[in-house]
Coordinates of C-alpha atoms in Angstrom, one line a residue:
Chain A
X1 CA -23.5 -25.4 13.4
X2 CA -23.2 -27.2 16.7
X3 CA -23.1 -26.0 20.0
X4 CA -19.9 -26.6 21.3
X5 CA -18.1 -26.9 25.0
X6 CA -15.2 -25.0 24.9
X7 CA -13.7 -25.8 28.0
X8 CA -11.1 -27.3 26.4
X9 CA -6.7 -27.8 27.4
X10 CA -5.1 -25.6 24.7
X11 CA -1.2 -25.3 23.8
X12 CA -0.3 -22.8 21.5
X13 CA 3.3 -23.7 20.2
X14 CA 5.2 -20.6 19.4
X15 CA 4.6 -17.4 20.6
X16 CA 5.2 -15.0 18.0
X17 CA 3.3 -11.8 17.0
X18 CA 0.4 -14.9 15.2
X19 CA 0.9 -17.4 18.5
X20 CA 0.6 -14.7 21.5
X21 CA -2.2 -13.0 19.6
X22 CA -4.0 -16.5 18.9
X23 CA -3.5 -17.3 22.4
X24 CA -5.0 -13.6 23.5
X25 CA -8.2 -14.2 21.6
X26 CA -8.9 -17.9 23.0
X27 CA -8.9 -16.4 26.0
X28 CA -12.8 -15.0 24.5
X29 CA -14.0 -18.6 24.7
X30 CA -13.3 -19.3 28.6
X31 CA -11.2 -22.6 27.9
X32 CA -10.0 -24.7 30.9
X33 CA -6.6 -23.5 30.2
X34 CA -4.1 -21.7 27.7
X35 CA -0.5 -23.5 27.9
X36 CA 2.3 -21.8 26.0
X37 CA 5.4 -23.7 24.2
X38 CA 8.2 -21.5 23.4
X39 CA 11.8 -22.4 22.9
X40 CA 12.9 -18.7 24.3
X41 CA 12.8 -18.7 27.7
X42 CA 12.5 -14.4 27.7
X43 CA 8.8 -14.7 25.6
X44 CA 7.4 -17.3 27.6
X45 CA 8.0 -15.1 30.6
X46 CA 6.6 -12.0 28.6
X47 CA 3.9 -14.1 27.7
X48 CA 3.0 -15.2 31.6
X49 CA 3.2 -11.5 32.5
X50 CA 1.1 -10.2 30.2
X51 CA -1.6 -12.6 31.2
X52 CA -1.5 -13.8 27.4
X53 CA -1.1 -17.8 28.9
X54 CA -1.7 -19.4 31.9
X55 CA 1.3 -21.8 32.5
X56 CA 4.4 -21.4 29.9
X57 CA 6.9 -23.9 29.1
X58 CA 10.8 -23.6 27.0
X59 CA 11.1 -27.4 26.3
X60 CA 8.9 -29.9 28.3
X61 CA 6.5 -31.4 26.0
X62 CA 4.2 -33.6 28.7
X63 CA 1.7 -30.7 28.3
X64 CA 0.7 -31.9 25.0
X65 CA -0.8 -34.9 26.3
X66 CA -3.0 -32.9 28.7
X67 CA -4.2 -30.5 25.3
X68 CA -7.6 -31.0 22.9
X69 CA -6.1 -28.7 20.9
X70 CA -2.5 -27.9 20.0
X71 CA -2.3 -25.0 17.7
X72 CA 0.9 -24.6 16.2
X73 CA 2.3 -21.2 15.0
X74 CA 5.7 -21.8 13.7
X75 CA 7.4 -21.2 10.1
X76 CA 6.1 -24.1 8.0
X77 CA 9.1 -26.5 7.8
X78 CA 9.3 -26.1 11.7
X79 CA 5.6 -27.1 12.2
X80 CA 6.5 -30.4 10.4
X81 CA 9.4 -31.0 12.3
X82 CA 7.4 -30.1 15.7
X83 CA 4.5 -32.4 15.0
X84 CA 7.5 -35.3 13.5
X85 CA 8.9 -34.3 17.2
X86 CA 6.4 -34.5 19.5
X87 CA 4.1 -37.7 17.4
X88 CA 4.3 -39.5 20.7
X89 CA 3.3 -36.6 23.1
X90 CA 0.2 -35.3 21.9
X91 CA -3.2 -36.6 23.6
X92 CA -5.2 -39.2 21.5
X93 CA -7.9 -38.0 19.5
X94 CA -7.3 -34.6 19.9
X95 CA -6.6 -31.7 17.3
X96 CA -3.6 -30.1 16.0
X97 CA -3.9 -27.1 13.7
X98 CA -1.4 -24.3 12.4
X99 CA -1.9 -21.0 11.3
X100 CA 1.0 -20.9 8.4
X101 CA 0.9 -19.4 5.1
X102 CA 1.4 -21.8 2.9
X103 CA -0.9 -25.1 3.4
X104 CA 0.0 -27.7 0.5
X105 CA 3.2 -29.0 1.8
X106 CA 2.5 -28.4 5.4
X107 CA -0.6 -30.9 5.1
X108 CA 0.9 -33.3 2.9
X109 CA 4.0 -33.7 5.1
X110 CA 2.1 -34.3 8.0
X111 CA -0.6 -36.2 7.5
X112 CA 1.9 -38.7 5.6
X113 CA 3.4 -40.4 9.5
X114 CA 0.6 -38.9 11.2
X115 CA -1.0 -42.1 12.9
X116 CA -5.3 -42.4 12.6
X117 CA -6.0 -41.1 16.2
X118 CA -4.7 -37.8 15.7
X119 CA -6.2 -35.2 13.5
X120 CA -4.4 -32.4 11.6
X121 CA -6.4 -29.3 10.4
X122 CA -4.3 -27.0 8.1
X123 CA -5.8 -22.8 8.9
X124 CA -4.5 -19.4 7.7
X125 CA -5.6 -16.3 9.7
X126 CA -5.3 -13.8 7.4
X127 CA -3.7 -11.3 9.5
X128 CA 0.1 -10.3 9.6
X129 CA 2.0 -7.1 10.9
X130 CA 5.1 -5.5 10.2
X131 CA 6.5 -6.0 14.0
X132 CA 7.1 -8.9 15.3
X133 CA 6.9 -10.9 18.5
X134 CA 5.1 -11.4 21.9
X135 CA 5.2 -7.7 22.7
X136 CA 3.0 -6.5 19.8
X137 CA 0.6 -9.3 20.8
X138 CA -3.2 -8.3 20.6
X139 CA -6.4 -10.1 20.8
X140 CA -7.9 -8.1 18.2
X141 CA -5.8 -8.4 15.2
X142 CA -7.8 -10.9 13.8
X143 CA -11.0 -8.7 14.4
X144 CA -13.0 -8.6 10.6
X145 CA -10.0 -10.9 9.0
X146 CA -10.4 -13.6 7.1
X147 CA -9.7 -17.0 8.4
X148 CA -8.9 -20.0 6.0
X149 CA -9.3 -23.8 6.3
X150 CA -7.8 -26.0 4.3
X151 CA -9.9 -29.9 5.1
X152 CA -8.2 -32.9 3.7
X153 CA -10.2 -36.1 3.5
X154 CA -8.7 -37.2 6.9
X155 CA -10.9 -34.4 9.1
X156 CA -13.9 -34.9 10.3
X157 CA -16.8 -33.0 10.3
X158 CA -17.0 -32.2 13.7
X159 CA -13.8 -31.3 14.5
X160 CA -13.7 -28.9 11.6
X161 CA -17.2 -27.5 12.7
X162 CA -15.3 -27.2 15.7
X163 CA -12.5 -24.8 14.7
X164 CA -14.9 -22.8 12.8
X165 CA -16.7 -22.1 15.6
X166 CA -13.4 -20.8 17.4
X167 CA -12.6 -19.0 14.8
X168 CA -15.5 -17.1 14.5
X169 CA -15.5 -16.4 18.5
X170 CA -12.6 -14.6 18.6
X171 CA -13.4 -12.5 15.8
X172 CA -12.7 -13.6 12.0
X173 CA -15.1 -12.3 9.5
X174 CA -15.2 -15.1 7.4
X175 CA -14.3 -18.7 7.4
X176 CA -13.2 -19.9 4.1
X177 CA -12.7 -23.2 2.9
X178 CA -10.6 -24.3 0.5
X179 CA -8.5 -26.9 -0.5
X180 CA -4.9 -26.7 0.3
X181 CA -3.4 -26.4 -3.1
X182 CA -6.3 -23.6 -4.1
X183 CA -5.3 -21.5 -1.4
X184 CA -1.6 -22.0 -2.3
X185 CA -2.8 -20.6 -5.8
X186 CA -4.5 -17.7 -4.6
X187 CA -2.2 -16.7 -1.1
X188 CA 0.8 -16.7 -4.1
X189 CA -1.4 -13.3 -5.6
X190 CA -3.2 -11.9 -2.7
X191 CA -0.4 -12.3 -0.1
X192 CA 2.7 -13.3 -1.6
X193 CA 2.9 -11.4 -5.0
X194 CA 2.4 -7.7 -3.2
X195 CA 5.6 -8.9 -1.2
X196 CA 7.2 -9.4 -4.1
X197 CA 6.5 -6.0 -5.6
X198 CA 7.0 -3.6 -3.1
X199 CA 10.3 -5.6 -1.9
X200 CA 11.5 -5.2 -6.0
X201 CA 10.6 -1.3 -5.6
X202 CA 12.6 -0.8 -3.0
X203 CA 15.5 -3.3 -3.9
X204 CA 15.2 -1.1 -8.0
X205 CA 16.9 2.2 -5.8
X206 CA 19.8 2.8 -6.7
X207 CA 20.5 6.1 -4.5
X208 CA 18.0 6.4 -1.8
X209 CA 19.4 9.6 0.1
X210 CA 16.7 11.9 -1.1
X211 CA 13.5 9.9 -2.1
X212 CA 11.8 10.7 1.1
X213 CA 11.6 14.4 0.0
X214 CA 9.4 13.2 -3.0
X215 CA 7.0 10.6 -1.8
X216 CA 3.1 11.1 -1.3
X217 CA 0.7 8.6 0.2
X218 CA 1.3 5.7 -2.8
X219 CA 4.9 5.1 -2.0
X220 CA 4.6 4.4 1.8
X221 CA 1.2 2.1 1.1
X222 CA 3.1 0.0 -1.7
X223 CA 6.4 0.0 0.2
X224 CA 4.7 -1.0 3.3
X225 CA 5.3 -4.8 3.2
X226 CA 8.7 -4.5 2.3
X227 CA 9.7 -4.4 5.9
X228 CA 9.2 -8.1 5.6
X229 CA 10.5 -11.3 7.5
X230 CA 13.1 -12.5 5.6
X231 CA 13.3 -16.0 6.8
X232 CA 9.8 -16.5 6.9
X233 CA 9.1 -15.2 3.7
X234 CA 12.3 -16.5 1.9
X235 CA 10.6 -19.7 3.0
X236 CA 7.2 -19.0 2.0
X237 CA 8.1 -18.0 -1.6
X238 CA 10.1 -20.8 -2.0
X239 CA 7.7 -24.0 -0.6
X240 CA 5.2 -22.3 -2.8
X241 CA 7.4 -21.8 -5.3
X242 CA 5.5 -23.5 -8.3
X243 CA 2.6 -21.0 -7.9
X244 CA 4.2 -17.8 -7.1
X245 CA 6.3 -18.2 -10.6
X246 CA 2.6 -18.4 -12.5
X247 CA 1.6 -15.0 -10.5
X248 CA 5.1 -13.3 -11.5
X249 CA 4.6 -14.3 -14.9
X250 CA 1.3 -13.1 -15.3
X251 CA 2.2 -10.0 -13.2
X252 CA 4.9 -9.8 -16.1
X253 CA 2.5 -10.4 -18.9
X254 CA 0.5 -6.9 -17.7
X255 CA 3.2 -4.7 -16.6
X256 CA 4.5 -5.6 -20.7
X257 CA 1.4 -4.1 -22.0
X258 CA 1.4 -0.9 -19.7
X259 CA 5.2 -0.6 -20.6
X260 CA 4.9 -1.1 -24.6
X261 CA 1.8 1.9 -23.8
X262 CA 4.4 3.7 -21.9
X263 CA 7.0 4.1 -24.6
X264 CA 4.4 4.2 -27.4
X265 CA 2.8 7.5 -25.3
X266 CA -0.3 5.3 -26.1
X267 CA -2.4 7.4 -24.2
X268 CA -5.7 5.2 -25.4
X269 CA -4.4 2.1 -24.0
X270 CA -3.2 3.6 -21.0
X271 CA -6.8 4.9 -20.0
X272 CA -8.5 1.8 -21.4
X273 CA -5.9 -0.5 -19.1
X274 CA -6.5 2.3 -15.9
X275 CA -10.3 2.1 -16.3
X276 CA -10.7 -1.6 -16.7
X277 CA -8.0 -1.9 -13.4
X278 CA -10.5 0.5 -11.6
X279 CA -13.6 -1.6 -12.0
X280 CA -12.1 -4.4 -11.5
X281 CA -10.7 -3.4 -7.7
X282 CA -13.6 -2.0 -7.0
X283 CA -15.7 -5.5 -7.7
X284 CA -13.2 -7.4 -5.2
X285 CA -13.8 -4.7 -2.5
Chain B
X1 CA 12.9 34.6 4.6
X2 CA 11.4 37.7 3.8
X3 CA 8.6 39.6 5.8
X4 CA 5.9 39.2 2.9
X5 CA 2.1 40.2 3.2
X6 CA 0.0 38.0 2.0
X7 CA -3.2 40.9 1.5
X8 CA -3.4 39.3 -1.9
X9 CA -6.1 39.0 -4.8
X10 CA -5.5 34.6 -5.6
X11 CA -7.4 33.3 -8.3
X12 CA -7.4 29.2 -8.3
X13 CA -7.7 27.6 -11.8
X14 CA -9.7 24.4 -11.8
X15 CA -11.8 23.4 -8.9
X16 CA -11.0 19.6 -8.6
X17 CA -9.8 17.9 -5.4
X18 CA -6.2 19.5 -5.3
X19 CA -8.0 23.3 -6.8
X20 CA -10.4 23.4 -4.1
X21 CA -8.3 21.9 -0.9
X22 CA -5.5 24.7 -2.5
X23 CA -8.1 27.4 -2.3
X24 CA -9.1 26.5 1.4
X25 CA -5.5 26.0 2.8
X26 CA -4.8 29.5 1.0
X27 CA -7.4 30.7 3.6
X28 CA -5.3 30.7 6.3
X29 CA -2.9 33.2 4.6
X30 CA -5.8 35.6 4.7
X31 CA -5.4 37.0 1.2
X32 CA -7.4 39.7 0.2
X33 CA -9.5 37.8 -2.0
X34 CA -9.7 34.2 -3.2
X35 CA -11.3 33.5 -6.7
X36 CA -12.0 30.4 -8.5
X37 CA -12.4 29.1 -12.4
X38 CA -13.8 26.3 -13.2
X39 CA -15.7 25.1 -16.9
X40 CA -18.1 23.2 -14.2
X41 CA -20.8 25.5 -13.1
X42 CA -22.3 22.9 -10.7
X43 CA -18.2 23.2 -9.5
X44 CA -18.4 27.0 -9.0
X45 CA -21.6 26.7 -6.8
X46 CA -19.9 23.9 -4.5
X47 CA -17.3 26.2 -4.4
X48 CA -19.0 28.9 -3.3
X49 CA -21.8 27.4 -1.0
X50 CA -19.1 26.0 0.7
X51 CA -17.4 28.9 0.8
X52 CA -14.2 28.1 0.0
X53 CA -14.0 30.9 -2.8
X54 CA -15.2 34.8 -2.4
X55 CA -16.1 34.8 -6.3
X56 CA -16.9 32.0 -9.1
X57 CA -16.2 32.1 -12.8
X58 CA -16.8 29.8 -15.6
X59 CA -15.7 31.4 -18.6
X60 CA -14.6 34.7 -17.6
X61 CA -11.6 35.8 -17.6
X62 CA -10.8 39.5 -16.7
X63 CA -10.9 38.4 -13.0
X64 CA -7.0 36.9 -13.9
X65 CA -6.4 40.7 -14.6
X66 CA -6.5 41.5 -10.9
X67 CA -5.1 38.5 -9.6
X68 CA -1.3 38.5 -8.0
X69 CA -1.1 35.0 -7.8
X70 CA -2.5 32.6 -11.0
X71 CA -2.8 29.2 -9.3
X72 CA -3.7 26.5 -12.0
X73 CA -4.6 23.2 -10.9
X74 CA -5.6 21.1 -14.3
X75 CA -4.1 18.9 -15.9
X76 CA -0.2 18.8 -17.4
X77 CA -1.3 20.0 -21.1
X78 CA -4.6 21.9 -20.2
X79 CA -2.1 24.1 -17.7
X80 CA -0.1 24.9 -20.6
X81 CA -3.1 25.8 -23.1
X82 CA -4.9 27.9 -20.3
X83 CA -1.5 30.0 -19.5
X84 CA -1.3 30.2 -23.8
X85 CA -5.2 31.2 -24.6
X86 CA -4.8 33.6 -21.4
X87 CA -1.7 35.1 -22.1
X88 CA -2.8 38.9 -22.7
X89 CA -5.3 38.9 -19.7
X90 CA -2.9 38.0 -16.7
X91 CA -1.8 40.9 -14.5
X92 CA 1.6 42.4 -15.1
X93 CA 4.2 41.3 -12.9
X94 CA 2.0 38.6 -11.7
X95 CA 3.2 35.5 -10.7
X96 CA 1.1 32.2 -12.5
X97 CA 1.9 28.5 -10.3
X98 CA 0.9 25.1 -11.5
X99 CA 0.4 21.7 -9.4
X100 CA 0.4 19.2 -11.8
X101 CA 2.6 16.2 -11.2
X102 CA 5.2 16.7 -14.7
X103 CA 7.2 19.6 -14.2
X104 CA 9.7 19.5 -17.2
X105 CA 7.3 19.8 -19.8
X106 CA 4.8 22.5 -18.5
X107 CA 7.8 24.8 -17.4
X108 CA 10.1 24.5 -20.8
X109 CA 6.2 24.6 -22.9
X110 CA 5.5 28.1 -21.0
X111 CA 8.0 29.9 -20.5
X112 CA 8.7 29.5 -24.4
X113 CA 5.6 31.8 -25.0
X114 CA 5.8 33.7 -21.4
X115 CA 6.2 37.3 -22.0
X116 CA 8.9 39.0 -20.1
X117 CA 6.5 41.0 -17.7
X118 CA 5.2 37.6 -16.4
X119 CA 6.5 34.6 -14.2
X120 CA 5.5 30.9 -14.0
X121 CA 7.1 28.9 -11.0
X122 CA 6.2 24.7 -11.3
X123 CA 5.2 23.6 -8.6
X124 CA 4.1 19.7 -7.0
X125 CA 2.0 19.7 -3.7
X126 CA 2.6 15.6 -3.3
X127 CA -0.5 15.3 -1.9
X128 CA -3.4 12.8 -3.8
X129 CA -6.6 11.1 -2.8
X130 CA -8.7 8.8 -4.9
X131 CA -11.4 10.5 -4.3
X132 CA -12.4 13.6 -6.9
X133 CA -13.6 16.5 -7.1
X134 CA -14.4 19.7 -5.0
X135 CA -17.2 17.8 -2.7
X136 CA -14.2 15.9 -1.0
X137 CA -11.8 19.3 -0.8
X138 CA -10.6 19.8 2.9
X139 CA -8.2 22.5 4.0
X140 CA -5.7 20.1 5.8
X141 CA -4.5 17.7 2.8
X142 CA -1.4 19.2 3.1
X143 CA -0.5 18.8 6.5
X144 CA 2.3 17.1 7.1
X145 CA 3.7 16.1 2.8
X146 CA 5.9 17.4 0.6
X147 CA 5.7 20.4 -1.8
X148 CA 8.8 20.5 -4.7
X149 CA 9.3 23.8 -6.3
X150 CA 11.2 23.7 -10.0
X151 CA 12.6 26.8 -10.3
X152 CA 14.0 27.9 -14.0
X153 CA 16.8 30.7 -14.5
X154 CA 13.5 33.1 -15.5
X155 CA 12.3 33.0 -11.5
X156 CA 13.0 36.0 -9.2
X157 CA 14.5 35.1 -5.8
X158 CA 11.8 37.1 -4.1
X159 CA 8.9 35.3 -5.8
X160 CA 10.2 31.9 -5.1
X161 CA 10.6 32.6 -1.4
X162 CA 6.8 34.1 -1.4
X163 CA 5.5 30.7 -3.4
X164 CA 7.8 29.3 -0.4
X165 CA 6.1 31.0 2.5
X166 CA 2.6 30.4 1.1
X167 CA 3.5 26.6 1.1
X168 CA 5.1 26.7 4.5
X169 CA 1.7 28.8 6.5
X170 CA -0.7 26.2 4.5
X171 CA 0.8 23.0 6.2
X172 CA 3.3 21.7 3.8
X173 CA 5.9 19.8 5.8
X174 CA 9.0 20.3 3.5
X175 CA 9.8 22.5 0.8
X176 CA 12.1 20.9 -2.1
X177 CA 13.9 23.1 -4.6
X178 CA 14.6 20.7 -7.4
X179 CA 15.1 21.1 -11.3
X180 CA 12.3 20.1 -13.3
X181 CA 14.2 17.3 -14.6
X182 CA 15.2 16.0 -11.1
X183 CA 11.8 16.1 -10.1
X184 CA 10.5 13.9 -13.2
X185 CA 12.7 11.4 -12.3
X186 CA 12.3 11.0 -8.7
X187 CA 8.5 11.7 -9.6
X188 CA 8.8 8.8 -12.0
X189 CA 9.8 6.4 -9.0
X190 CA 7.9 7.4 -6.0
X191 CA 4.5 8.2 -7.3
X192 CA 4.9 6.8 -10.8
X193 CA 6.0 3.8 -10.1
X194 CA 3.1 2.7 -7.1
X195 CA 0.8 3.6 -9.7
X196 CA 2.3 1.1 -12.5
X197 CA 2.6 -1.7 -9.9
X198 CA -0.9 -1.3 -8.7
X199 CA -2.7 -1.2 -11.8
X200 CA -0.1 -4.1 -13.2
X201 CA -1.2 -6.7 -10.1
X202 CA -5.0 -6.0 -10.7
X203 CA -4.4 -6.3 -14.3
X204 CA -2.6 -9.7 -14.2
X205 CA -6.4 -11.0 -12.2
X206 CA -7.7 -13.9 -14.7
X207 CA -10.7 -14.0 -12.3
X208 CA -11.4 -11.9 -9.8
X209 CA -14.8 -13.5 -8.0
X210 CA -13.2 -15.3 -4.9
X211 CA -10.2 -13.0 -4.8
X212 CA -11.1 -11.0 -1.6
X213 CA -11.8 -14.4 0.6
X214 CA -8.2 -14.4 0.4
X215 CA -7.0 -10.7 1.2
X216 CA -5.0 -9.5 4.3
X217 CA -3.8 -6.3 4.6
X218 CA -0.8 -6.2 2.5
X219 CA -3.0 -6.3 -1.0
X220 CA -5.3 -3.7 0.0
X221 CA -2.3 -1.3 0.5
X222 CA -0.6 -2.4 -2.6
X223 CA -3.9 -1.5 -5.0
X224 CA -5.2 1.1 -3.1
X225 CA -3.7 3.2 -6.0
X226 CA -5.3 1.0 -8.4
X227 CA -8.3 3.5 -8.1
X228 CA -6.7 5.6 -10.3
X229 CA -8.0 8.6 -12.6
X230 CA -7.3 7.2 -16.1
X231 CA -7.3 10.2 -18.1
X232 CA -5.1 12.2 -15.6
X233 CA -3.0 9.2 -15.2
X234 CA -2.3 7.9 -19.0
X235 CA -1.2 11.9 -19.8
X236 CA 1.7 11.9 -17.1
X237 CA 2.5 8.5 -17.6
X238 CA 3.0 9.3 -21.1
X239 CA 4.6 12.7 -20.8
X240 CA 7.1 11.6 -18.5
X241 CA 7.4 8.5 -20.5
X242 CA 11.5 8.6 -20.9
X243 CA 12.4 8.9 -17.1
X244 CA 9.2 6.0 -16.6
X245 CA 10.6 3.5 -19.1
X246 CA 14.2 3.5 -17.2
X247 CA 12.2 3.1 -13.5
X248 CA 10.2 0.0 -15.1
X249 CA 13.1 -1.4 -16.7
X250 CA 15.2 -1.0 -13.4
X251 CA 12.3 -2.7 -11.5
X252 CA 12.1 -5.6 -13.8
X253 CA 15.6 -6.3 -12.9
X254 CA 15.2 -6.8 -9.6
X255 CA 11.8 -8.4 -10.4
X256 CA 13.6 -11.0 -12.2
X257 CA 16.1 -11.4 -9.3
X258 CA 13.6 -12.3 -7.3
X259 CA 11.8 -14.4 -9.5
X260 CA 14.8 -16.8 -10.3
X261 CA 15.9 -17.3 -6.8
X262 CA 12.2 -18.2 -6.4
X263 CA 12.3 -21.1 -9.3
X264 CA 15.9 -22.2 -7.8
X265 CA 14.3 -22.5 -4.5
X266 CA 17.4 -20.1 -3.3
X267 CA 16.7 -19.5 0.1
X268 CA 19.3 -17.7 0.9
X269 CA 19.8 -14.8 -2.2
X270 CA 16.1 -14.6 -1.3
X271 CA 17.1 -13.5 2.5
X272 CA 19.9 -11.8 1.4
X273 CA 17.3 -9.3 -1.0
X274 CA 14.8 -9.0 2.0
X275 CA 17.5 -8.1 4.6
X276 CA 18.7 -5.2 1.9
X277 CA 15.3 -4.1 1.5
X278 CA 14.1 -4.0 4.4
X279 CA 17.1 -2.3 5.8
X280 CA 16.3 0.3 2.7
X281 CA 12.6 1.0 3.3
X282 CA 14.1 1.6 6.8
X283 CA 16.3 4.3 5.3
X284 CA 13.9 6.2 3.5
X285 CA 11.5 6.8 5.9

């Protein structure tokens, strides 16, 4: 890998919970500057107090054209719109990435208008949290995460060689690259399809006065996720929606067998399932 | 609540994780003596070198004789078969508690063969860990959770209220008077349920190789119970099996909810679900 300057102009473009705490761990590679976009005026000026940025902006977009690198953290359909937006006002030959959670569509969309002297790089820090916003900001969030590219055939090289070396300054554990319809596939189990459950669990109550007096340790850890964004995810679920419908069914597929064992008091299959499941979690961890 | 004194001779039957952690917690009551069973001698002598019993048995049985307080901690169907094969060597008027995590079953089985001169209270410490066995036993697993008491019409006032203190002065958080039925139910849901979910997800994996590149925090939670004991498991799945069956089917509805506003692209019923929900998980805790 090279050895790259980073005194580089950056604009991070929405400063949620992902933006803020992108923005706080850039500040580990001593850039020139951190510029902040936001369209609420309140976050910018939490952002500026808490040191997170180091000039903060509501609406004016000539910033752009000062920035090497724009990262956008906005819900997916917005980071289409904002690059659509703002195609005039970024710097030429510079680099615009986002940190959304679903890549496919995202890349797609904008490479089609994107003119040949800009470059888009589609990324996914694998972190989230259940609060949201500027004031839950940290610069460690992303500390042993993993952090996924997504190349198309317009990057180059460097520039991806580039943001992997950001990324592993300010703390991911791995960089993974994939391409955007593979990690589509795989953020649909891994991210999207334990949202699905534990927001099913809950939604399956039918009187929750006293289930608190008879949960252990399982419930809260399953249930966990179900505090959940719901535009963001009603988004998510539906832009990937193609591939989230293959985990379901599959998800469908297994719970079948362990129900059929269930009302069968199939104690055999049961232990043969809850072994093989046991082997197999511990090979991905 | 009653005064009570708590000089008492305690024998703990089976030495596993919840046994052993039982037997240390019971500590703090100091009883007059603390005993332990287990078929495991390598068991007893962890037991004992880490002194967390006064005495250690592996087969026999006249210790129960002596014993006030019978606390078995094995499985649903070996609780009922040790209470059976040891039916003429508890002490009279003793009182014999179970913490297995089916109630109906074990208490209806038992007191159909209890003599008159004894009394079994069920009894659910909601307190788990995936690890086993008496190596990982710790006096404070109880702190802070949940223990449900399932009284029948054949418990004494007085001996519920001292199973009640006991439970209150070794760290338990709540005590919960429910029937056994109740408690299956509920159990069926909160603890139950996680568990299905879990083991469905990993069991739905075609290949698991690159699976953990992609993993934030929200799958780790959701199939931490995935590292589940299959034997234990596939009995109270199957001995609970009725009240199971209707929380599965009940999920699958709101499963299937979800899943068709996903393949209309619904935005909006998708929102609407994750506004209820999150509201809900809210509620609960």
């Amino acid at each position: 890998m090279e050895d790259h300057d980073f005194r580089l102009n950056i604009v991070v473009v929405g400063l949620g919970l992902i933006g803020s705490s992108f923005a706080m761990a850039l500040k580990k590679l001593k850039p020139k500057n951190i510029w902040g976009i936001d369209k609420d005026k309140d976050t910018v000026d939490i952002a500026l107090s808490k040191n997170i940025i180091d000039k903060g902006f509501t609406s004016e977009r000539y910033i752009l054209k000062t920035a090497d690198i724009t990262v956008i953290a906005l819900y997916p359909e917005n980071t289409v719109e904002f690059v659509k937006e703002n195609i005039k006002n970024f710097k030429k030959n510079s680099i615009i990435i986002d940190v959304s959670g679903i890549k496919s569509k995202v890349v797609e969309d904008i490479n089609s208008f994107l003119p040949e002297d800009l470059e888009f790089i589609g990324t996914h820090p694998m972190a989230g949290r259940e609060n949201r916003g500027v004031k839950y900001a940290r610069d460690d969030i992303f500390n042993g995460t993993n952090y996924v590219i997504t190349p198309s055939c317009r990057n180059k090289e460097k520039n991806l060689d580039l943001i992997e070396s950001i990324a592993k300054k300010i703390g991911f554990k791995n960089v993974v690259y994939t391409s955007p319809k593979e990690h589509d596939d795989m953020i649909a189990f891994t991210s999207q399809m334990p949202h699905v459950l534990a927001a099913a669990l809950i939604d399956s109550i039918t009187d929750e006065s006293d289930v608190n007096l008879f949960i252990g340790g399982s419930f809260k850890d399953v249930t966990r996720v179900a505090l959940i964004n719901p535009e963001l995810w009603a988004e998510l679920f539906t832009v990937n929606s193609d591939a989230l419908i293959g985990k379901i069914e599959k998800f469908e597929e297994s719970l079948d067998r362990i129900r059929t064992a269930v009302k069968l008091k199939d104690r055999q299959t049961l232990c043969a399932i809850f072994k093989d499941v046991t082997y197999k979690r511990k090979q991905i961890f």
